Amino acid sequence: MSAEDLENYETDMELQLYREYRDVVGLFSYVVETERRFYLANHVDLQARSADGEIYFDLTLQDAWVWDVYRSARFVKSVRVITFKDVNVEELTRNDDLTLPKPDDLN
């Protein structure tokens, strides 16, 4: 396998992953980003903890999807992450929460 073949394979895998993300993002309530992974989840519990003067984060996700091109099964029932690095949690806006003006309302 040439370097070009490998690069094409990786590009195809990333494109498939993006398409899967696009198809499933509407099923989830939160986007969660850690230093190692990107998740979609429906329940997020983030606790700041302390041990020996160090602060760390204990993150538990339920009903999640993992952005990882190398995983064969990206849907997981439960995820627990312990990290000393930043954790970003964003609540997704539901499309049904947005209302666009009707064409008649614009005049």
PDB file of C-alpha atoms in Angstrom:
ATOM      1  CA  MET A   1       0.000   0.000   0.000  1.00  0.00           C
ATOM      2  CA  SER A   2       1.476   3.321  -1.033  1.00  0.00           C
ATOM      3  CA  ALA A   3       1.508   6.459   1.080  1.00  0.00           C
ATOM      4  CA  GLU A   4      -1.067   7.969  -1.288  1.00  0.00           C
ATOM      5  CA  ASP A   5      -3.350   4.934  -0.892  1.00  0.00           C
ATOM      6  CA  LEU A   6      -3.078   5.212   2.884  1.00  0.00           C
ATOM      7  CA  GLU A   7      -3.831   8.933   2.794  1.00  0.00           C
ATOM      8  CA  ASN A   8      -6.869   8.324   0.544  1.00  0.00           C
ATOM      9  CA  TYR A   9      -8.090   5.596   2.900  1.00  0.00           C
ATOM     10  CA  GLU A  10      -7.783   7.887   5.938  1.00  0.00           C
ATOM     11  CA  THR A  11      -9.544  10.706   4.090  1.00  0.00           C
ATOM     12  CA  ASP A  12     -12.411   8.364   3.154  1.00  0.00           C
ATOM     13  CA  MET A  13     -12.703   7.147   6.751  1.00  0.00           C
ATOM     14  CA  GLU A  14     -12.839  10.734   8.071  1.00  0.00           C
ATOM     15  CA  LEU A  15     -15.499  11.636   5.501  1.00  0.00           C
ATOM     16  CA  GLN A  16     -17.593   8.621   6.518  1.00  0.00           C
ATOM     17  CA  LEU A  17     -17.229   9.649  10.165  1.00  0.00           C
ATOM     18  CA  TYR A  18     -18.324  13.211   9.398  1.00  0.00           C
ATOM     19  CA  ARG A  19     -21.361  11.921   7.503  1.00  0.00           C
ATOM     20  CA  GLU A  20     -22.278   9.679  10.434  1.00  0.00           C
ATOM     21  CA  TYR A  21     -21.906  12.642  12.814  1.00  0.00           C
ATOM     22  CA  ARG A  22     -24.149  14.760  10.588  1.00  0.00           C
ATOM     23  CA  ASP A  23     -26.778  11.993  10.571  1.00  0.00           C
ATOM     24  CA  VAL A  24     -26.797  11.432  14.350  1.00  0.00           C
ATOM     25  CA  VAL A  25     -26.169  14.878  15.870  1.00  0.00           C
ATOM     26  CA  GLY A  26     -29.918  15.594  16.017  1.00  0.00           C
ATOM     27  CA  LEU A  27     -30.397  12.636  18.380  1.00  0.00           C
ATOM     28  CA  PHE A  28     -28.292  14.201  21.146  1.00  0.00           C
ATOM     29  CA  SER A  29     -28.556  17.087  23.594  1.00  0.00           C
ATOM     30  CA  TYR A  30     -24.891  17.853  24.331  1.00  0.00           C
ATOM     31  CA  VAL A  31     -21.533  18.145  22.624  1.00  0.00           C
ATOM     32  CA  VAL A  32     -18.631  17.289  24.938  1.00  0.00           C
ATOM     33  CA  GLU A  33     -14.985  17.839  24.124  1.00  0.00           C
ATOM     34  CA  THR A  34     -12.048  16.538  26.142  1.00  0.00           C
ATOM     35  CA  GLU A  35      -8.364  16.658  25.286  1.00  0.00           C
ATOM     36  CA  ARG A  36      -8.607  13.207  23.685  1.00  0.00           C
ATOM     37  CA  ARG A  37     -12.146  12.762  22.371  1.00  0.00           C
ATOM     38  CA  PHE A  38     -15.260  14.463  21.053  1.00  0.00           C
ATOM     39  CA  TYR A  39     -18.644  13.107  22.179  1.00  0.00           C
ATOM     40  CA  LEU A  40     -22.329  13.607  21.625  1.00  0.00           C
ATOM     41  CA  ALA A  41     -24.460  12.676  24.640  1.00  0.00           C
ATOM     42  CA  ASN A  42     -27.947  12.950  26.105  1.00  0.00           C
ATOM     43  CA  HIS A  43     -26.873  13.128  29.752  1.00  0.00           C
ATOM     44  CA  VAL A  44     -23.723  14.779  31.109  1.00  0.00           C
ATOM     45  CA  ASP A  45     -22.504  14.782  34.710  1.00  0.00           C
ATOM     46  CA  LEU A  46     -19.335  16.835  35.216  1.00  0.00           C
ATOM     47  CA  GLN A  47     -17.814  17.023  38.694  1.00  0.00           C
ATOM     48  CA  ALA A  48     -14.703  18.962  39.671  1.00  0.00           C
ATOM     49  CA  ARG A  49     -12.772  16.977  42.255  1.00  0.00           C
ATOM     50  CA  SER A  50      -9.616  17.535  44.279  1.00  0.00           C
ATOM     51  CA  ALA A  51      -6.878  15.137  45.320  1.00  0.00           C
ATOM     52  CA  ASP A  52      -3.538  16.085  46.854  1.00  0.00           C
ATOM     53  CA  GLY A  53      -4.168  19.740  45.976  1.00  0.00           C
ATOM     54  CA  GLU A  54      -4.769  18.944  42.296  1.00  0.00           C
ATOM     55  CA  ILE A  55      -8.101  19.644  40.600  1.00  0.00           C
ATOM     56  CA  TYR A  56      -9.383  17.082  38.124  1.00  0.00           C
ATOM     57  CA  PHE A  57     -12.650  16.467  36.313  1.00  0.00           C
ATOM     58  CA  ASP A  58     -14.808  13.373  36.647  1.00  0.00           C
ATOM     59  CA  LEU A  59     -17.055  13.221  33.606  1.00  0.00           C
ATOM     60  CA  THR A  60     -19.839  10.693  33.103  1.00  0.00           C
ATOM     61  CA  LEU A  61     -21.845  10.527  29.890  1.00  0.00           C
ATOM     62  CA  GLN A  62     -24.938   8.425  29.231  1.00  0.00           C
ATOM     63  CA  ASP A  63     -26.330   7.503  25.819  1.00  0.00           C
ATOM     64  CA  ALA A  64     -23.313   8.757  23.868  1.00  0.00           C
ATOM     65  CA  TRP A  65     -21.678   8.730  20.467  1.00  0.00           C
ATOM     66  CA  VAL A  66     -17.873   8.907  20.182  1.00  0.00           C
ATOM     67  CA  TRP A  67     -16.036  10.725  17.386  1.00  0.00           C
ATOM     68  CA  ASP A  68     -13.294   8.188  16.724  1.00  0.00           C
ATOM     69  CA  VAL A  69     -12.463   6.983  13.246  1.00  0.00           C
ATOM     70  CA  TYR A  70     -10.893   3.777  14.612  1.00  0.00           C
ATOM     71  CA  ARG A  71     -13.884   2.569  16.664  1.00  0.00           C
ATOM     72  CA  SER A  72     -16.179   0.075  14.999  1.00  0.00           C
ATOM     73  CA  ALA A  73     -19.000   0.812  17.477  1.00  0.00           C
ATOM     74  CA  ARG A  74     -19.342   4.514  18.182  1.00  0.00           C
ATOM     75  CA  PHE A  75     -22.616   4.356  20.143  1.00  0.00           C
ATOM     76  CA  VAL A  76     -21.987   3.665  23.820  1.00  0.00           C
ATOM     77  CA  LYS A  77     -24.343   3.371  26.758  1.00  0.00           C
ATOM     78  CA  SER A  78     -22.014   4.934  29.326  1.00  0.00           C
ATOM     79  CA  VAL A  79     -18.651   6.730  29.253  1.00  0.00           C
ATOM     80  CA  ARG A  80     -16.513   7.840  32.196  1.00  0.00           C
ATOM     81  CA  VAL A  81     -13.562  10.163  31.714  1.00  0.00           C
ATOM     82  CA  ILE A  82     -11.135  11.312  34.417  1.00  0.00           C
ATOM     83  CA  THR A  83      -8.929  14.201  33.273  1.00  0.00           C
ATOM     84  CA  PHE A  84      -6.781  17.030  34.551  1.00  0.00           C
ATOM     85  CA  LYS A  85      -7.311  18.883  31.258  1.00  0.00           C
ATOM     86  CA  ASP A  86     -10.161  21.148  30.164  1.00  0.00           C
ATOM     87  CA  VAL A  87     -13.604  19.729  29.454  1.00  0.00           C
ATOM     88  CA  ASN A  88     -16.041  21.665  27.267  1.00  0.00           C
ATOM     89  CA  VAL A  89     -19.773  20.937  27.454  1.00  0.00           C
ATOM     90  CA  GLU A  90     -22.191  22.641  25.096  1.00  0.00           C
ATOM     91  CA  GLU A  91     -25.945  22.159  25.008  1.00  0.00           C
ATOM     92  CA  LEU A  92     -27.120  21.723  21.437  1.00  0.00           C
ATOM     93  CA  THR A  93     -29.909  23.897  20.101  1.00  0.00           C
ATOM     94  CA  ARG A  94     -32.767  21.826  18.818  1.00  0.00           C
ATOM     95  CA  ASN A  95     -33.927  22.711  15.326  1.00  0.00           C
ATOM     96  CA  ASP A  96     -37.530  22.623  16.503  1.00  0.00           C
ATOM     97  CA  ASP A  97     -36.640  25.369  19.033  1.00  0.00           C
ATOM     98  CA  LEU A  98     -35.857  27.729  16.170  1.00  0.00           C
ATOM     99  CA  THR A  99     -38.710  29.392  14.375  1.00  0.00           C
ATOM    100  CA  LEU A 100     -38.157  31.054  11.067  1.00  0.00           C
ATOM    101  CA  PRO A 101     -40.405  33.925  10.034  1.00  0.00           C
ATOM    102  CA  LYS A 102     -43.082  33.064   7.538  1.00  0.00           C
ATOM    103  CA  PRO A 103     -42.758  34.787   4.163  1.00  0.00           C
ATOM    104  CA  ASP A 104     -45.908  36.819   4.938  1.00  0.00           C
ATOM    105  CA  ASP A 105     -44.308  38.130   8.177  1.00  0.00           C
ATOM    106  CA  LEU A 106     -41.408  39.641   6.218  1.00  0.00           C
ATOM    107  CA  ASN A 107     -43.571  42.205   4.385  1.00  0.00           C
TER     108      ASN A 107
END
